[in-house]
Structures are given as C-alpha cells and as structure tokens.
mmCIF file of C-alpha atoms in Angstrom:
data_model
loop_
_atom_site.group_PDB
_atom_site.id
_atom_site.type_symbol
_atom_site.label_atom_id
_atom_site.label_comp_id
_atom_site.label_asym_id
_atom_site.label_seq_id
_atom_site.Cartn_x
_atom_site.Cartn_y
_atom_site.Cartn_z
ATOM 1 C CA UNK A 1 177.079 26.398 -29.741
ATOM 2 C CA UNK A 2 174.577 23.699 -30.668
ATOM 3 C CA UNK A 3 174.669 21.190 -27.830
ATOM 4 C CA UNK A 4 171.689 20.862 -25.497
ATOM 5 C CA UNK A 5 171.783 22.871 -22.274
ATOM 6 C CA UNK A 6 169.539 22.822 -19.245
ATOM 7 C CA UNK A 7 167.333 25.717 -18.198
ATOM 8 C CA UNK A 8 169.712 27.008 -15.525
ATOM 9 C CA UNK A 9 172.642 26.817 -17.891
ATOM 10 C CA UNK A 10 170.667 28.662 -20.532
ATOM 11 C CA UNK A 11 169.809 31.505 -18.205
ATOM 12 C CA UNK A 12 173.379 31.719 -16.922
ATOM 13 C CA UNK A 13 174.848 31.799 -20.416
ATOM 14 C CA UNK A 14 172.318 34.100 -22.046
ATOM 15 C CA UNK A 15 171.919 36.804 -19.392
ATOM 16 C CA UNK A 16 173.735 39.768 -20.906
ATOM 17 C CA UNK A 17 175.127 37.475 -23.585
ATOM 18 C CA UNK A 18 177.261 39.010 -26.255
ATOM 19 C CA UNK A 19 176.315 38.977 -29.894
ATOM 20 C CA UNK A 20 177.150 36.050 -32.119
ATOM 21 C CA UNK A 21 175.747 33.311 -29.870
ATOM 22 C CA UNK A 22 173.751 30.488 -31.457
ATOM 23 C CA UNK A 23 171.266 28.397 -29.477
ATOM 24 C CA UNK A 24 169.322 25.395 -30.787
ATOM 25 C CA UNK A 25 166.517 23.479 -29.137
ATOM 26 C CA UNK A 26 164.434 20.384 -29.781
ATOM 27 C CA UNK A 27 162.063 17.951 -28.150
ATOM 28 C CA UNK A 28 160.313 20.410 -25.866
ATOM 29 C CA UNK A 29 163.431 21.712 -24.098
ATOM 30 C CA UNK A 30 163.049 25.243 -22.814
ATOM 31 C CA UNK A 31 165.736 27.295 -24.469
ATOM 32 C CA UNK A 32 166.329 30.210 -26.752
ATOM 33 C CA UNK A 33 163.272 30.904 -28.892
ATOM 34 C CA UNK A 34 161.862 27.385 -28.636
ATOM 35 C CA UNK A 35 158.955 28.204 -30.907
ATOM 36 C CA UNK A 36 158.881 24.669 -32.302
ATOM 37 C CA UNK A 37 158.484 22.729 -29.046
ATOM 38 C CA UNK A 38 155.361 20.520 -28.970
ATOM 39 C CA UNK A 39 152.656 20.854 -26.360
ATOM 40 C CA UNK A 40 152.931 18.492 -23.383
ATOM 41 C CA UNK A 41 151.580 14.999 -24.056
ATOM 42 C CA UNK A 42 150.424 15.986 -27.512
ATOM 43 C CA UNK A 43 152.358 15.480 -30.766
ATOM 44 C CA UNK A 44 153.140 18.578 -32.755
ATOM 45 C CA UNK A 45 151.336 19.148 -36.012
ATOM 46 C CA UNK A 46 153.529 18.342 -39.026
ATOM 47 C CA UNK A 47 155.528 21.248 -40.382
ATOM 48 C CA UNK A 48 155.976 21.349 -44.091
ATOM 49 C CA UNK A 49 159.033 23.541 -44.494
ATOM 50 C CA UNK A 50 161.765 25.443 -42.688
ATOM 51 C CA UNK A 51 161.578 29.107 -41.848
ATOM 52 C CA UNK A 52 164.144 31.855 -41.464
ATOM 53 C CA UNK A 53 163.366 35.447 -40.558
ATOM 54 C CA UNK A 54 165.226 38.471 -39.228
ATOM 55 C CA UNK A 55 164.483 40.937 -36.439
ATOM 56 C CA UNK A 56 165.903 44.461 -36.419
ATOM 57 C CA UNK A 57 165.060 47.129 -33.879
ATOM 58 C CA UNK A 58 165.511 50.673 -32.670
ATOM 59 C CA UNK A 59 166.977 52.347 -35.733
ATOM 60 C CA UNK A 60 166.122 55.813 -34.275
ATOM 61 C CA UNK A 61 166.405 57.579 -37.619
ATOM 62 C CA UNK A 62 166.773 61.271 -36.803
ATOM 63 C CA UNK A 63 168.834 60.782 -33.638
ATOM 64 C CA UNK A 64 171.704 63.226 -33.296
ATOM 65 C CA UNK A 65 174.179 62.695 -30.501
ATOM 66 C CA UNK A 66 177.614 61.520 -29.484
ATOM 67 C CA UNK A 67 176.468 57.906 -29.101
ATOM 68 C CA UNK A 68 176.116 57.625 -32.895
ATOM 69 C CA UNK A 69 176.573 60.502 -35.299
ATOM 70 C CA UNK A 70 175.291 58.494 -38.292
ATOM 71 C CA UNK A 71 172.308 56.317 -37.348
ATOM 72 C CA UNK A 72 171.217 56.237 -40.988
ATOM 73 C CA UNK A 73 174.589 54.762 -41.888
ATOM 74 C CA UNK A 74 174.468 52.015 -39.258
ATOM 75 C CA UNK A 75 170.870 51.189 -40.210
ATOM 76 C CA UNK A 76 172.094 50.878 -43.783
ATOM 77 C CA UNK A 77 174.824 48.494 -42.645
ATOM 78 C CA UNK A 78 172.192 46.334 -40.926
ATOM 79 C CA UNK A 79 170.175 46.199 -44.141
ATOM 80 C CA UNK A 80 173.299 45.321 -46.153
ATOM 81 C CA UNK A 81 173.977 42.516 -43.693
ATOM 82 C CA UNK A 82 170.455 41.150 -44.149
ATOM 83 C CA UNK A 83 170.753 41.334 -47.919
ATOM 84 C CA UNK A 84 174.056 39.430 -47.751
ATOM 85 C CA UNK A 85 172.544 36.426 -45.958
ATOM 86 C CA UNK A 86 173.051 33.112 -47.702
ATOM 87 C CA UNK A 87 169.302 32.470 -47.834
ATOM 88 C CA UNK A 88 166.644 35.107 -48.372
ATOM 89 C CA UNK A 89 164.621 35.460 -45.136
ATOM 90 C CA UNK A 90 160.881 34.845 -45.223
ATOM 91 C CA UNK A 91 160.414 38.307 -43.734
ATOM 92 C CA UNK A 92 162.052 41.024 -41.666
ATOM 93 C CA UNK A 93 160.360 42.470 -38.575
ATOM 94 C CA UNK A 94 161.341 45.865 -37.149
ATOM 95 C CA UNK A 95 160.313 45.938 -33.493
ATOM 96 C CA UNK A 96 159.904 49.662 -33.044
ATOM 97 C CA UNK A 97 161.528 53.050 -32.649
ATOM 98 C CA UNK A 98 161.991 53.246 -36.373
ATOM 99 C CA UNK A 99 162.361 57.004 -35.938
ATOM 100 C CA UNK A 100 163.595 59.210 -33.120
ATOM 101 C CA UNK A 101 161.046 62.041 -33.129
ATOM 102 C CA UNK A 102 158.434 60.746 -35.604
ATOM 103 C CA UNK A 103 158.741 63.503 -38.202
ATOM 104 C CA UNK A 104 157.449 62.946 -41.764
ATOM 105 C CA UNK A 105 161.007 63.143 -43.073
ATOM 106 C CA UNK A 106 162.197 60.451 -40.671
ATOM 107 C CA UNK A 107 159.315 58.132 -41.548
ATOM 108 C CA UNK A 108 160.005 58.653 -45.244
ATOM 109 C CA UNK A 109 163.692 57.794 -44.787
ATOM 110 C CA UNK A 110 162.832 54.593 -42.915
ATOM 111 C CA UNK A 111 160.245 53.600 -45.516
ATOM 112 C CA UNK A 112 162.695 54.096 -48.358
ATOM 113 C CA UNK A 113 165.428 52.138 -46.591
ATOM 114 C CA UNK A 114 163.142 49.258 -45.601
ATOM 115 C CA UNK A 115 162.131 49.073 -49.245
ATOM 116 C CA UNK A 116 165.685 48.005 -50.162
ATOM 117 C CA UNK A 117 165.544 44.837 -48.013
ATOM 118 C CA UNK A 118 165.599 41.542 -49.911
ATOM 119 C CA UNK A 119 163.031 39.436 -48.046
ATOM 120 C CA UNK A 120 159.638 37.883 -48.557
ATOM 121 C CA UNK A 121 158.088 40.746 -46.608
ATOM 122 C CA UNK A 122 158.896 43.582 -44.242
ATOM 123 C CA UNK A 123 156.793 44.290 -41.152
ATOM 124 C CA UNK A 124 157.018 46.677 -38.222
ATOM 125 C CA UNK A 125 155.434 47.696 -34.919
ATOM 126 C CA UNK A 126 155.765 51.174 -33.400
ATOM 127 C CA UNK A 127 157.904 52.205 -30.457
ATOM 128 C CA UNK A 128 157.340 55.178 -28.187
ATOM 129 C CA UNK A 129 159.630 57.312 -30.356
ATOM 130 C CA UNK A 130 157.296 56.659 -33.296
ATOM 131 C CA UNK A 131 154.524 58.300 -31.271
ATOM 132 C CA UNK A 132 156.451 61.312 -30.011
ATOM 133 C CA UNK A 133 153.417 63.545 -30.579
ATOM 134 C CA UNK A 134 151.331 61.460 -28.153
ATOM 135 C CA UNK A 135 149.751 59.106 -30.685
ATOM 136 C CA UNK A 136 150.893 57.049 -33.645
ATOM 137 C CA UNK A 137 148.697 58.527 -36.378
ATOM 138 C CA UNK A 138 151.765 59.643 -38.334
ATOM 139 C CA UNK A 139 153.239 56.142 -38.046
ATOM 140 C CA UNK A 140 149.951 54.537 -39.119
ATOM 141 C CA UNK A 141 149.767 56.843 -42.102
ATOM 142 C CA UNK A 142 152.969 55.283 -43.418
ATOM 143 C CA UNK A 143 152.965 51.760 -41.968
ATOM 144 C CA UNK A 144 149.408 51.071 -40.802
ATOM 145 C CA UNK A 145 147.936 49.368 -43.872
ATOM 146 C CA UNK A 146 146.144 46.163 -42.831
ATOM 147 C CA UNK A 147 146.696 46.754 -39.109
ATOM 148 C CA UNK A 148 144.033 46.840 -36.400
ATOM 149 C CA UNK A 149 143.545 49.557 -33.775
ATOM 150 C CA UNK A 150 146.789 51.415 -33.153
ATOM 151 C CA UNK A 151 148.855 49.106 -35.350
ATOM 152 C CA UNK A 152 148.621 45.470 -34.191
ATOM 153 C CA UNK A 153 148.106 42.503 -36.522
ATOM 154 C CA UNK A 154 148.838 38.799 -36.992
ATOM 155 C CA UNK A 155 149.949 36.482 -39.784
ATOM 156 C CA UNK A 156 151.080 32.921 -40.394
ATOM 157 C CA UNK A 157 154.122 31.479 -42.127
ATOM 158 C CA UNK A 158 155.182 27.837 -42.398
ATOM 159 C CA UNK A 159 152.803 26.687 -39.661
ATOM 160 C CA UNK A 160 153.969 29.375 -37.196
ATOM 161 C CA UNK A 161 151.487 31.995 -35.928
ATOM 162 C CA UNK A 162 152.891 35.497 -35.457
ATOM 163 C CA UNK A 163 151.400 38.277 -33.334
ATOM 164 C CA UNK A 164 152.660 41.828 -33.849
ATOM 165 C CA UNK A 165 151.558 43.824 -30.808
ATOM 166 C CA UNK A 166 151.631 47.497 -29.871
ATOM 167 C CA UNK A 167 152.605 48.286 -26.278
ATOM 168 C CA UNK A 168 154.519 51.567 -26.576
ATOM 169 C CA UNK A 169 151.880 54.054 -27.746
ATOM 170 C CA UNK A 170 150.091 56.379 -25.330
ATOM 171 C CA UNK A 171 151.946 54.971 -22.331
ATOM 172 C CA UNK A 172 153.615 56.741 -19.427
ATOM 173 C CA UNK A 173 156.925 54.924 -19.539
ATOM 174 C CA UNK A 174 155.857 51.340 -18.919
ATOM 175 C CA UNK A 175 154.430 49.249 -21.746
ATOM 176 C CA UNK A 176 150.664 48.813 -22.041
ATOM 177 C CA UNK A 177 148.506 46.762 -24.409
ATOM 178 C CA UNK A 178 145.019 47.892 -23.387
ATOM 179 C CA UNK A 179 141.637 46.172 -23.287
ATOM 180 C CA UNK A 180 140.854 46.465 -27.007
ATOM 181 C CA UNK A 181 144.106 44.763 -27.946
ATOM 182 C CA UNK A 182 143.735 42.099 -25.264
ATOM 183 C CA UNK A 183 140.252 41.283 -26.566
ATOM 184 C CA UNK A 184 141.663 41.084 -30.080
ATOM 185 C CA UNK A 185 144.446 38.704 -28.959
ATOM 186 C CA UNK A 186 141.899 36.384 -27.380
ATOM 187 C CA UNK A 187 139.855 36.252 -30.581
ATOM 188 C CA UNK A 188 142.926 35.884 -32.776
ATOM 189 C CA UNK A 189 144.200 32.846 -30.864
ATOM 190 C CA UNK A 190 140.827 31.182 -30.315
ATOM 191 C CA UNK A 191 140.831 28.983 -33.400
ATOM 192 C CA UNK A 192 144.430 27.784 -33.196
ATOM 193 C CA UNK A 193 145.521 24.282 -32.223
ATOM 194 C CA UNK A 194 147.510 24.158 -28.979
ATOM 195 C CA UNK A 195 150.512 22.714 -30.812
ATOM 196 C CA UNK A 196 150.840 25.774 -33.033
ATOM 197 C CA UNK A 197 154.178 27.566 -32.498
ATOM 198 C CA UNK A 198 153.517 31.164 -31.402
ATOM 199 C CA UNK A 199 155.876 34.101 -31.903
ATOM 200 C CA UNK A 200 155.005 37.484 -30.405
ATOM 201 C CA UNK A 201 156.640 40.735 -31.486
ATOM 202 C CA UNK A 202 156.359 43.920 -29.419
ATOM 203 C CA UNK A 203 158.577 46.907 -28.752
ATOM 204 C CA UNK A 204 158.735 46.920 -24.940
ATOM 205 C CA UNK A 205 159.550 43.620 -23.168
ATOM 206 C CA UNK A 206 156.531 41.564 -22.121
ATOM 207 C CA UNK A 207 157.933 40.666 -18.715
ATOM 208 C CA UNK A 208 159.236 42.663 -15.755
ATOM 209 C CA UNK A 209 162.784 43.092 -17.007
ATOM 210 C CA UNK A 210 163.373 46.316 -15.052
ATOM 211 C CA UNK A 211 160.157 48.142 -14.112
ATOM 212 C CA UNK A 212 162.119 50.979 -12.468
ATOM 213 C CA UNK A 213 162.987 52.129 -15.989
ATOM 214 C CA UNK A 214 159.661 51.136 -17.507
ATOM 215 C CA UNK A 215 161.217 48.045 -19.078
ATOM 216 C CA UNK A 216 158.055 46.025 -18.593
ATOM 217 C CA UNK A 217 154.439 45.819 -19.796
ATOM 218 C CA UNK A 218 151.846 46.284 -17.078
ATOM 219 C CA UNK A 219 149.167 44.046 -18.603
ATOM 220 C CA UNK A 220 151.412 41.498 -20.308
ATOM 221 C CA UNK A 221 150.406 38.800 -17.791
ATOM 222 C CA UNK A 222 146.861 38.977 -19.142
ATOM 223 C CA UNK A 223 148.059 38.521 -22.712
ATOM 224 C CA UNK A 224 150.451 35.692 -21.874
ATOM 225 C CA UNK A 225 147.778 33.871 -19.864
ATOM 226 C CA UNK A 226 145.880 33.451 -23.128
ATOM 227 C CA UNK A 227 148.908 31.604 -24.510
ATOM 228 C CA UNK A 228 149.427 29.090 -21.700
ATOM 229 C CA UNK A 229 147.768 26.298 -23.668
ATOM 230 C CA UNK A 230 150.384 26.509 -26.417
ATOM 231 C CA UNK A 231 153.439 24.286 -26.194
ATOM 232 C CA UNK A 232 155.901 27.114 -26.651
ATOM 233 C CA UNK A 233 155.673 30.866 -27.101
ATOM 234 C CA UNK A 234 158.536 33.133 -28.137
ATOM 235 C CA UNK A 235 158.431 36.878 -27.417
ATOM 236 C CA UNK A 236 160.868 39.014 -29.420
ATOM 237 C CA UNK A 237 161.256 42.620 -28.283
ATOM 238 C CA UNK A 238 163.413 45.689 -28.706
ATOM 239 C CA UNK A 239 163.483 48.914 -26.646
ATOM 240 C CA UNK A 240 166.401 48.054 -24.338
ATOM 241 C CA UNK A 241 169.109 48.085 -27.055
ATOM 242 C CA UNK A 242 170.874 44.948 -25.813
ATOM 243 C CA UNK A 243 170.575 41.168 -25.903
ATOM 244 C CA UNK A 244 168.845 39.624 -22.920
ATOM 245 C CA UNK A 245 166.915 36.345 -22.658
ATOM 246 C CA UNK A 246 164.662 34.810 -20.046
ATOM 247 C CA UNK A 247 162.486 31.684 -19.831
ATOM 248 C CA UNK A 248 159.239 31.661 -17.856
ATOM 249 C CA UNK A 249 157.061 28.571 -18.170
ATOM 250 C CA UNK A 250 156.252 28.037 -21.826
ATOM 251 C CA UNK A 251 157.517 31.477 -22.883
ATOM 252 C CA UNK A 252 161.004 32.400 -24.013
ATOM 253 C CA UNK A 253 161.745 36.132 -24.079
ATOM 254 C CA UNK A 254 164.554 37.569 -26.190
ATOM 255 C CA UNK A 255 165.416 41.227 -26.770
ATOM 256 C CA UNK A 256 167.425 42.504 -29.707
ATOM 257 C CA UNK A 257 170.217 45.019 -29.982
ATOM 258 C CA UNK A 258 169.663 48.377 -31.627
ATOM 259 C CA UNK A 259 171.057 49.516 -34.958
ATOM 260 C CA UNK A 260 171.589 53.018 -33.468
ATOM 261 C CA UNK A 261 173.256 53.003 -30.026
ATOM 262 C CA UNK A 262 173.542 50.897 -26.855
ATOM 263 C CA UNK A 263 171.839 51.544 -23.528
ATOM 264 C CA UNK A 264 173.099 50.718 -20.025
ATOM 265 C CA UNK A 265 172.327 47.433 -18.345
ATOM 266 C CA UNK A 266 169.586 47.713 -15.698
ATOM 267 C CA UNK A 267 170.837 49.492 -12.600
ATOM 268 C CA UNK A 268 174.181 50.510 -14.077
ATOM 269 C CA UNK A 269 173.094 54.119 -14.555
ATOM 270 C CA UNK A 270 170.627 56.521 -12.982
ATOM 271 C CA UNK A 271 168.401 56.365 -16.071
ATOM 272 C CA UNK A 272 168.292 54.601 -19.438
ATOM 273 C CA UNK A 273 169.528 56.450 -22.477
ATOM 274 C CA UNK A 274 172.219 56.511 -25.158
ATOM 275 C CA UNK A 275 175.603 55.178 -24.074
ATOM 276 C CA UNK A 276 178.698 56.427 -25.864
ATOM 277 C CA UNK A 277 181.379 53.818 -26.484
ATOM 278 C CA UNK A 278 184.749 54.250 -28.247
ATOM 279 C CA UNK A 279 184.146 54.565 -31.975
ATOM 280 C CA UNK A 280 185.913 51.276 -32.873
ATOM 281 C CA UNK A 281 183.550 49.414 -30.515
ATOM 282 C CA UNK A 282 180.250 50.859 -31.733
ATOM 283 C CA UNK A 283 179.533 48.230 -34.366
ATOM 284 C CA UNK A 284 180.119 45.453 -31.842
ATOM 285 C CA UNK A 285 177.217 46.617 -29.658
ATOM 286 C CA UNK A 286 174.796 47.069 -32.573
ATOM 287 C CA UNK A 287 173.390 44.276 -34.686
ATOM 288 C CA UNK A 288 170.622 42.145 -36.173
ATOM 289 C CA UNK A 289 168.908 38.948 -34.992
ATOM 290 C CA UNK A 290 168.273 35.982 -37.278
ATOM 291 C CA UNK A 291 165.867 33.208 -36.273
ATOM 292 C CA UNK A 292 165.971 29.841 -38.049
ATOM 293 C CA UNK A 293 163.242 27.257 -37.508
ATOM 294 C CA UNK A 294 163.833 23.681 -38.755
ATOM 295 C CA UNK A 295 160.303 22.336 -39.176
ATOM 296 C CA UNK A 296 161.000 18.611 -39.372
ATOM 297 C CA UNK A 297 163.092 18.604 -36.192
ATOM 298 C CA UNK A 298 161.177 21.385 -34.411
ATOM 299 C CA UNK A 299 164.582 22.967 -33.906
ATOM 300 C CA UNK A 300 165.375 26.661 -33.624
ATOM 301 C CA UNK A 301 168.547 28.697 -33.727
ATOM 302 C CA UNK A 302 168.667 32.353 -32.654
ATOM 303 C CA UNK A 303 171.700 34.241 -33.924
ATOM 304 C CA UNK A 304 172.549 37.724 -32.668
ATOM 305 C CA UNK A 305 175.166 39.161 -35.010
ATOM 306 C CA UNK A 306 177.025 42.477 -34.580
ATOM 307 C CA UNK A 307 177.196 44.922 -37.456
ATOM 308 C CA UNK A 308 180.050 44.412 -39.880
ATOM 309 C CA UNK A 309 181.411 47.752 -41.075
#
C-alpha cells in the first residue's frame, strides 16, 4: 500500500497490523517511520543517497519451550531471508534479547550466526534476557566494543543519525535509560541540525504501550523531549514480539516481531510470555523488518515480512 493516508487512518490500519504491510510517507506527513520528513518551515538538508536497513529482534537463543522448539532454526531462517534481499542492506540492527538466559554458549551462537549476515554492518542493543545475571557485563564482553556505558552508542549513515539506546538492563520490569545515558543523549544530539532525520533503537518501547506489563520506559519522555526540535524521529523497538505502531507529535514508534515466538496482545492474558500457536502458523507470526529511505523524495517504506520456511 503506497497511497497517502491521514494520521487517524494510519493508526487505525497499523494497530495490531499483520506482517507484510508497506507504508510510505513524504512531505512531512506523519506516518510509518517518517524519518525523512523535514522540520516545520525549514527545508530539509539534501540527502545524497538512499538507505535500506533491516531490524531483527528477540531471537532468544537458548529458549526451550512449546512455543518454539527450534529458536536457532527460526533465527537462521530470518538471516537467510535478509541475505536473500535484492539489495544488500546498509546494516542490520538486532534490538535485544539476543539470548534467553545470557550464557556464554548462547552469546557465542548468536555471534557466529550474526557473522553470516550479508550487510554493511551488524549492530545490537541488549534486552533484559541478555542481562539475566543482573547486569550486561557478559553481553558487553561479546558485543560492547565501541559502546558507551552499558552498551549505548550512535552512528550516521546517508545523512540519518542513529541512536542505539539501552533501556532493559538493571530494570525492574519497566524500561529505564538513567541519568548517565540521558546526559549522553543530550550531548550526542547537540551539534545536529534540526532537519537531520533521527532513528532511535531500543529494546523496550519508548512510550507507554502497556505499563501494566512493563511495556514502557519510565524516563523516555525526558529523552524524547531532547528530540522535539527535529522534524521527525523514528523509534524502532522489540520486546513485545508483535507489530504495533503509534504516532505522537514528531515521533513514530514501531515495534518488530520476534524471530522466536509471539506474545499476547496487551490485556489478552494475565501476563506476557510465550504464546503457542499451531505449528503451521508459527512462521507467520515471526519475521523481520526492512526500512527503506528514499533520500531525494524524503520517502520511507517500512516492510514487516513473516518468515518464509
């Protein structure tokens, strides 16, 4: 679907949307991942080239349960799907819960499998399952090179500024960034022009999706307030194992499916956790997310694709 839709229509269509939907935006419209929209009353800086990257999340290597008896196999299918893309992505970002209980063997398996991805780079942020011992020192020992604090960092590609944040380490259910990281975000963004497209990665959603289950970040408002001057901000998260999108002001939030197992929709169970579906349906509720940014048109498409066995 590539025609323009209004904000209400976007929210109606995307809430609990199935995989395989494509949304494009241009000219400052608030819609799915509108990371190329210019700031109000100010022309966007020229973009020199297009950008395509992929988000994967919640591989939970080491999980053993009825919801998926081969999480390594489905993670491998996701990687095969990425490697089969028509164009090599600029990078792949894993938004947390790489492992299920953060053992050395699980981290080694993930590292080896991520090393088979054909992309310009592979990045990751930790989830709470990657800090099962109470901290993420084991995670940082494998994936922490070049990161700050407990694993956060930033980078730029094709005129887009990316923030990779950590909000799932040392928390009591709900996401938390902490003062050190908030101070770092402020410094990191200080020198950027307000027409710079911003993309934020984090494991737990950066808005109050469902605080009853901890599907929220308690100090996200402070972080997002530092981004109000930017024309459009896109927050890509994992953790909830399902596609859900929301637009608030200049921020578009989008969560990805898992490569391991689904979770219930908010309020449809007493607690979150693995949901077992009939075996033939499992691949349809798992998947990968591809984001395509057309620089010249400031146009973005977000594609959530189920796994293909």
